[in-house]
Amino acid sequence: MSQSFAHRLLCWYDQHGRKALPWHEDRNAYRVWISEIMLQQTQVATVIPYYEAFMARFPNVEALAQADTDEVLQHWSGLGYYARARNLHKAAQQVVAEHSGQFPQDQAKLEALPGIGRSTAAAILAQAWNIRASILDGNVKRVLARYHTVAGWPGQTAVLNQLWAYAEQHTPSERVRDYTQAIMDLGAMVCTRSRPDCEHCPLHGDCQAFRHNTATLYPAPKHRKTLPEKQTWMLLIEDANGHLLMERRPPSGIWGGLWSLPELDPAYGADELEEACQRHFGLRCDAPEHLPGFRHTFSHYHLDIQPVRLSLTGYTHVQEHQERVWHHPTTALTLGLPAPVRKLLSAPLQPELL
Ligand code: SF4
């Protein structure tokens, strides 16, 4: 059965698969690796312009290793999940320092690099060197869970182990590079999350979910708890030159290492913001203007952001230091910024765009 699974998939791929994505050109481990990391949690169409800009600036692992973290984050700005960018940078430095700039052709050594898990390591081996290795990303989990009607949420170890066993069973020993792309493409183009096109699927002859008309029940979703809600005041503090105070976030945690706007605890009332600015930032401000609030959702909570514009009238002590800098909004937009801050800086005078 497993050879026939791979064979059918490869025949389908030859006719319908994606063969001209930017990371298919000049294919090497570095280019495959960057694409794999960008594609985690992000759709191909979104990734393409980021990938091309990233490659233009960091064409090889040495260029990435030598870059400033800020610049790497800036090229990631908008893709979210910024730990991916920080790990990417660390891993590039490790490849240069410990492997003379050559990615190791070895699953365990690849997995030892920051941010590279079992599936990503396998994708690099298969796609860069055509070495037999099995991937199990979100698309592949969905195809296999349906084809074999694997019950349960893939985040559970037993379910995941079962899916890995099927992934390995089906991986052929030849044309592994094409097979890897084929199974990802099938998941993205045919066996989609909500509307699988089973009629045109090369696997429908013996797909268990198709047979029982239960495709959309697999894989089982995680039991979602209601996400907690948090609030914050986000301040656009403007000096007489129209410059805004920007702060760099601590290196770990939410938006780690990115530049953001100063925030205040939601426990402060709307009429206490000027006093809080003095206390926390040493700034005298007035004329608070409340912009429309909006919600940003992280994987584990909702953040209700209440933006407020304030005018700087004076200082109570010296302000600027390495992690807190006044920037013109145009310059600020060139920094590595979280998506909601970018949105605020791009449309501060057009609140209806928020
Ligand atoms: Fe997915 Fe349908 Fe193909 Fe089964 S037949 S693998 S459910 S698209």
Coordinates of C-alpha atoms and ligand atoms in Angstrom, one line a residue:
M1 CA 0.0 0.0 0.0
S2 CA 2.8 2.4 0.9
Q3 CA 4.5 2.3 -2.5
S4 CA 1.2 2.8 -4.2
F5 CA 0.4 5.8 -2.0
A6 CA 3.8 7.4 -3.0
H7 CA 3.4 6.4 -6.6
R8 CA -0.1 7.9 -6.9
L9 CA 1.0 11.1 -5.2
L10 CA 4.1 11.5 -7.5
C11 CA 1.9 11.0 -10.6
W12 CA -0.4 13.7 -9.3
Y13 CA 2.5 15.9 -8.5
D14 CA 4.0 15.6 -12.0
Q15 CA 0.8 17.0 -13.4
H16 CA -0.4 19.4 -10.7
G17 CA 2.3 20.1 -8.2
R18 CA 4.1 23.4 -7.5
K19 CA 7.5 23.4 -9.1
A20 CA 8.3 27.0 -9.5
L21 CA 8.2 28.5 -6.0
P22 CA 11.1 30.9 -5.3
W23 CA 12.9 28.3 -3.0
H24 CA 12.9 25.8 -5.8
E25 CA 15.4 27.9 -7.7
D26 CA 19.1 27.4 -7.0
R27 CA 18.0 24.9 -4.4
N28 CA 20.4 24.5 -1.5
A29 CA 20.0 23.8 2.3
Y30 CA 20.1 27.5 3.2
R31 CA 17.3 28.4 0.8
V32 CA 15.2 25.4 1.8
W33 CA 15.7 26.1 5.5
I34 CA 14.6 29.7 5.3
S35 CA 11.5 28.7 3.3
E36 CA 10.6 26.0 5.8
I37 CA 10.9 28.3 8.8
M38 CA 8.8 31.0 7.0
L39 CA 6.2 28.5 6.0
Q40 CA 5.6 27.4 9.6
Q41 CA 2.2 28.9 10.4
T42 CA 2.2 31.1 7.3
Q43 CA 0.6 30.6 3.8
V44 CA 2.8 30.3 0.7
A45 CA 1.3 33.4 -0.9
T46 CA 2.2 35.5 2.1
V47 CA 5.6 34.1 2.4
I48 CA 6.8 34.7 -1.2
P49 CA 7.5 38.5 -1.0
Y50 CA 9.1 38.1 2.5
Y51 CA 11.2 35.3 1.2
E52 CA 12.4 37.2 -1.8
A53 CA 13.3 40.3 0.2
F54 CA 15.0 38.2 2.8
M55 CA 17.1 36.4 0.2
A56 CA 18.0 39.7 -1.5
R57 CA 19.4 41.0 1.8
F58 CA 20.8 37.7 3.2
P59 CA 21.7 35.6 0.2
N60 CA 23.6 33.0 2.2
V61 CA 24.2 31.7 5.7
E62 CA 27.3 33.9 6.2
A63 CA 25.4 37.0 5.3
L64 CA 22.7 36.1 7.8
A65 CA 25.1 35.1 10.5
Q66 CA 26.9 38.5 10.3
A67 CA 23.8 40.6 10.2
D68 CA 22.5 42.6 13.1
T69 CA 19.6 41.0 15.0
D70 CA 17.6 44.2 14.5
E71 CA 17.9 43.9 10.8
V72 CA 16.9 40.3 10.8
L73 CA 13.8 41.1 12.9
Q74 CA 13.0 44.0 10.6
H75 CA 12.9 41.6 7.6
W76 CA 10.6 39.3 9.6
S77 CA 8.4 42.2 10.7
G78 CA 4.7 41.2 9.9
L79 CA 5.3 37.5 9.7
G80 CA 4.7 37.0 13.4
Y81 CA 6.1 34.3 15.7
Y82 CA 9.3 36.3 16.1
A83 CA 11.1 33.5 18.0
R84 CA 11.4 32.0 14.6
A85 CA 13.6 34.9 13.4
R86 CA 15.7 35.0 16.5
N87 CA 16.3 31.2 16.2
L88 CA 17.1 31.6 12.5
H89 CA 19.8 34.1 13.3
K90 CA 21.3 32.0 16.1
A91 CA 21.3 28.9 13.9
A92 CA 23.0 30.7 11.1
Q93 CA 25.8 31.8 13.5
Q94 CA 26.0 28.2 14.7
V95 CA 26.3 26.8 11.2
V96 CA 29.1 29.2 10.4
A97 CA 30.9 28.7 13.7
E98 CA 30.5 24.9 14.2
H99 CA 30.0 23.6 10.6
S100 CA 32.3 26.0 8.6
G101 CA 29.2 27.4 6.9
Q102 CA 27.9 24.1 5.6
F103 CA 24.6 22.6 6.8
P104 CA 25.2 19.1 8.1
Q105 CA 23.6 16.3 6.1
D106 CA 22.5 14.6 9.2
Q107 CA 19.1 14.6 10.9
A108 CA 20.4 14.7 14.5
K109 CA 22.9 17.5 13.8
L110 CA 20.3 19.6 12.0
E111 CA 17.9 19.1 14.9
A112 CA 20.6 20.4 17.2
L113 CA 20.3 23.8 15.6
P114 CA 18.0 26.3 17.2
G115 CA 14.4 26.3 15.8
I116 CA 14.9 23.1 13.7
G117 CA 12.6 20.3 14.7
R118 CA 12.2 16.8 13.3
S119 CA 10.0 17.7 10.4
T120 CA 12.1 20.8 9.3
A121 CA 15.3 18.8 9.5
A122 CA 13.7 16.1 7.3
A123 CA 12.5 18.7 4.8
I124 CA 16.0 20.1 4.5
L125 CA 17.5 16.6 3.9
A126 CA 14.9 15.7 1.4
Q127 CA 14.6 18.9 -0.5
A128 CA 18.2 20.0 -0.5
W129 CA 19.9 16.6 -1.0
N130 CA 17.1 14.2 -1.9
I131 CA 18.0 12.1 1.2
R132 CA 15.2 9.9 2.4
A133 CA 13.6 11.5 5.4
S134 CA 10.0 11.9 6.4
I135 CA 8.3 15.2 7.1
L136 CA 5.2 15.8 9.2
D137 CA 4.0 19.4 8.9
G138 CA 0.4 20.6 9.4
N139 CA -0.6 19.7 5.8
V140 CA 0.9 16.2 6.0
K141 CA -0.7 15.6 9.4
R142 CA -4.1 16.4 7.8
V143 CA -3.6 14.2 4.8
L144 CA -2.4 11.2 6.9
A145 CA -5.0 11.7 9.6
R146 CA -7.8 11.5 7.0
Y147 CA -6.3 8.8 4.8
H148 CA -5.9 6.5 7.8
T149 CA -8.7 8.0 9.9
V150 CA -6.4 8.6 12.9
A151 CA -8.6 9.8 15.8
G152 CA -7.5 12.4 18.3
W153 CA -5.7 15.7 18.3
P154 CA -2.2 15.6 16.7
G155 CA -0.8 17.5 19.7
Q156 CA -1.2 14.4 21.8
T157 CA 1.9 12.2 21.8
A158 CA 0.2 9.0 21.0
V159 CA -1.6 10.5 18.0
L160 CA 1.6 12.2 16.8
N161 CA 3.6 9.0 17.1
Q162 CA 0.9 7.2 15.0
L163 CA 1.1 9.9 12.3
W164 CA 5.0 9.8 12.3
A165 CA 4.8 6.0 11.8
Y166 CA 2.5 6.5 8.8
A167 CA 4.7 9.3 7.4
E168 CA 7.7 7.1 7.5
Q169 CA 5.9 4.1 6.1
H170 CA 4.8 6.1 3.0
T171 CA 8.1 7.9 2.3
P172 CA 9.6 6.3 -0.8
S173 CA 13.3 5.7 -1.2
E174 CA 13.4 7.4 -4.6
R175 CA 12.3 10.9 -5.7
V176 CA 12.1 11.9 -2.0
R177 CA 12.5 15.6 -2.9
D178 CA 9.4 15.5 -5.2
Y179 CA 7.4 13.3 -2.8
T180 CA 8.0 15.8 0.0
Q181 CA 6.8 18.7 -2.1
A182 CA 3.9 16.5 -3.4
I183 CA 2.4 15.6 0.0
M184 CA 2.7 19.3 1.2
D185 CA 1.0 20.4 -2.1
L186 CA -1.7 17.9 -1.8
G187 CA -2.5 19.1 1.7
A188 CA -2.4 22.8 0.6
M189 CA -4.3 22.4 -2.7
V190 CA -6.6 19.4 -2.5
C191 CA -6.9 18.0 1.0
T192 CA -7.7 21.4 2.5
R193 CA -8.9 22.1 6.0
S194 CA -12.5 22.8 5.4
R195 CA -13.3 21.8 1.7
P196 CA -11.2 18.9 0.6
D197 CA -11.6 18.2 -3.1
C198 CA -11.7 14.4 -2.7
E199 CA -13.0 13.8 -6.3
H200 CA -9.7 15.1 -7.7
C201 CA -7.5 13.5 -5.1
P202 CA -5.1 10.8 -6.2
L203 CA -5.7 9.0 -2.9
H204 CA -9.4 8.7 -2.8
G205 CA -9.5 5.1 -4.0
D206 CA -8.5 3.9 -0.5
C207 CA -8.8 7.0 1.7
Q208 CA -10.7 5.9 4.8
A209 CA -12.2 9.4 5.5
F210 CA -13.4 9.6 1.9
R211 CA -14.9 6.2 2.1
H212 CA -16.9 7.1 5.3
N213 CA -17.5 10.7 4.2
T214 CA -15.8 12.0 7.4
A215 CA -12.9 14.0 6.0
T216 CA -13.6 17.2 7.8
L217 CA -13.7 15.4 11.1
Y218 CA -9.9 14.7 10.8
P219 CA -7.6 15.7 12.4
A220 CA -9.6 16.3 15.6
P221 CA -9.2 19.9 16.9
K222 CA -7.7 20.7 20.2
H223 CA -10.3 21.4 22.9
R224 CA -10.1 25.1 22.9
K225 CA -10.4 27.0 26.1
T226 CA -11.7 30.5 25.8
L227 CA -8.7 32.7 25.5
P228 CA -8.1 35.1 28.3
E229 CA -8.3 38.8 27.6
K230 CA -5.8 41.5 28.5
Q231 CA -5.8 45.2 28.1
T232 CA -3.1 47.8 27.6
W233 CA -2.7 51.5 26.9
M234 CA -0.4 52.0 24.0
L235 CA 1.1 55.5 23.8
L236 CA 1.9 57.6 20.7
I237 CA 3.9 60.2 22.6
E238 CA 4.9 62.9 20.1
D239 CA 7.5 65.7 20.6
A240 CA 7.4 69.1 18.9
N241 CA 9.2 67.7 15.8
G242 CA 6.6 65.0 15.3
H243 CA 8.9 62.3 16.6
L244 CA 7.5 59.4 18.6
L245 CA 9.0 57.6 21.6
M246 CA 9.8 54.0 20.7
E247 CA 10.9 51.3 23.1
R248 CA 12.7 48.1 22.4
R249 CA 11.0 45.0 24.0
P250 CA 13.1 42.7 26.2
P251 CA 14.8 39.9 24.2
S252 CA 12.4 37.2 25.3
G253 CA 8.7 37.0 25.6
I254 CA 5.9 38.6 23.5
W255 CA 7.4 40.6 20.6
G256 CA 10.9 39.9 22.0
G257 CA 13.6 42.2 20.7
L258 CA 11.1 44.2 18.5
W259 CA 10.6 47.9 18.7
S260 CA 7.2 49.0 20.1
L261 CA 5.3 51.9 21.5
P262 CA 5.5 52.6 25.3
E263 CA 2.6 50.9 27.2
L264 CA 0.9 51.6 30.5
D265 CA -0.9 49.3 32.8
P266 CA -4.7 49.2 32.1
A267 CA -5.2 49.8 35.8
Y268 CA -4.5 53.5 35.1
G269 CA -7.7 55.4 34.4
A270 CA -8.1 57.6 31.3
D271 CA -7.6 60.7 33.5
E272 CA -4.4 59.4 35.0
L273 CA -2.3 58.9 31.9
E274 CA -0.4 62.2 32.0
E275 CA 0.7 61.5 35.6
A276 CA 1.6 58.0 34.7
C277 CA 3.8 59.3 31.9
Q278 CA 5.7 61.4 34.3
R279 CA 6.1 58.6 36.8
H280 CA 7.2 55.9 34.3
F281 CA 9.0 57.8 31.5
G282 CA 9.9 61.1 33.1
L283 CA 7.8 62.9 30.5
R284 CA 5.4 65.8 30.9
C285 CA 2.6 65.3 28.4
D286 CA -0.8 66.7 27.8
A287 CA -3.8 66.8 25.4
P288 CA -4.5 63.0 25.4
E289 CA -6.4 62.0 22.3
H290 CA -8.0 58.5 22.5
L291 CA -7.8 56.7 19.2
P292 CA -10.2 53.7 18.4
G293 CA -9.2 50.6 20.3
F294 CA -8.6 47.3 18.6
R295 CA -7.9 43.7 19.4
H296 CA -4.8 41.7 18.6
T297 CA -5.0 37.9 19.2
F298 CA -2.0 35.8 20.2
S299 CA -2.1 32.1 20.3
H300 CA -2.8 32.2 24.1
Y301 CA -4.6 35.4 24.8
H302 CA -6.4 38.4 23.3
L303 CA -4.8 41.8 23.8
D304 CA -7.2 44.8 23.7
I305 CA -5.1 47.7 22.7
Q306 CA -6.3 51.2 23.5
P307 CA -4.0 53.7 21.7
V308 CA -3.7 57.2 23.0
R309 CA -1.8 60.1 21.3
L310 CA -0.1 62.5 23.7
S311 CA 1.9 65.7 23.2
L312 CA 5.2 66.1 24.9
T313 CA 5.6 69.4 26.8
G314 CA 8.8 68.7 28.8
Y315 CA 11.0 66.3 30.6
T316 CA 11.4 65.6 34.3
H317 CA 14.6 63.7 33.6
V318 CA 16.8 62.7 30.6
Q319 CA 15.1 60.1 28.5
E320 CA 16.9 58.7 25.6
H321 CA 18.9 55.6 26.0
Q322 CA 19.7 52.5 23.9
E323 CA 16.3 50.9 24.4
R324 CA 14.2 54.0 24.3
V325 CA 14.6 56.3 21.3
W326 CA 12.6 59.1 19.6
H327 CA 11.9 58.3 16.0
H328 CA 10.2 60.1 13.1
P329 CA 7.2 57.8 12.2
T330 CA 8.8 57.2 8.8
T331 CA 12.1 56.0 10.3
A332 CA 10.2 54.0 12.9
L333 CA 8.5 52.1 10.1
T334 CA 12.0 50.7 9.0
L335 CA 12.5 49.0 12.4
G336 CA 11.4 45.5 13.3
L337 CA 7.9 46.2 14.6
P338 CA 5.0 44.0 15.8
A339 CA 2.1 44.0 13.3
P340 CA -0.3 46.1 15.5
V341 CA 2.3 48.8 16.1
R342 CA 3.1 48.9 12.4
K343 CA -0.6 49.3 11.8
L344 CA -0.8 52.2 14.3
L345 CA 2.2 54.0 12.8
S346 CA 1.0 53.6 9.3
A347 CA -2.4 55.0 10.0
P348 CA -2.2 57.2 13.1
L349 CA -4.2 60.0 11.5
Q350 CA -6.7 57.7 9.9
P351 CA -8.2 55.8 12.8
E352 CA -10.9 54.4 10.6
L353 CA -8.1 52.2 9.1
L354 CA -7.4 50.5 12.4
Ligands
SF4_1 FE1 -8.0 14.2 1.7 FE2 -10.2 13.5 0.4 FE3 -7.8 12.9 -0.6 FE4 -8.8 11.6 1.5 S1 -9.6 11.6 -0.5 S2 -6.7 12.4 1.3 S3 -9.9 13.3 2.6 S4 -8.7 15.0 -0.3

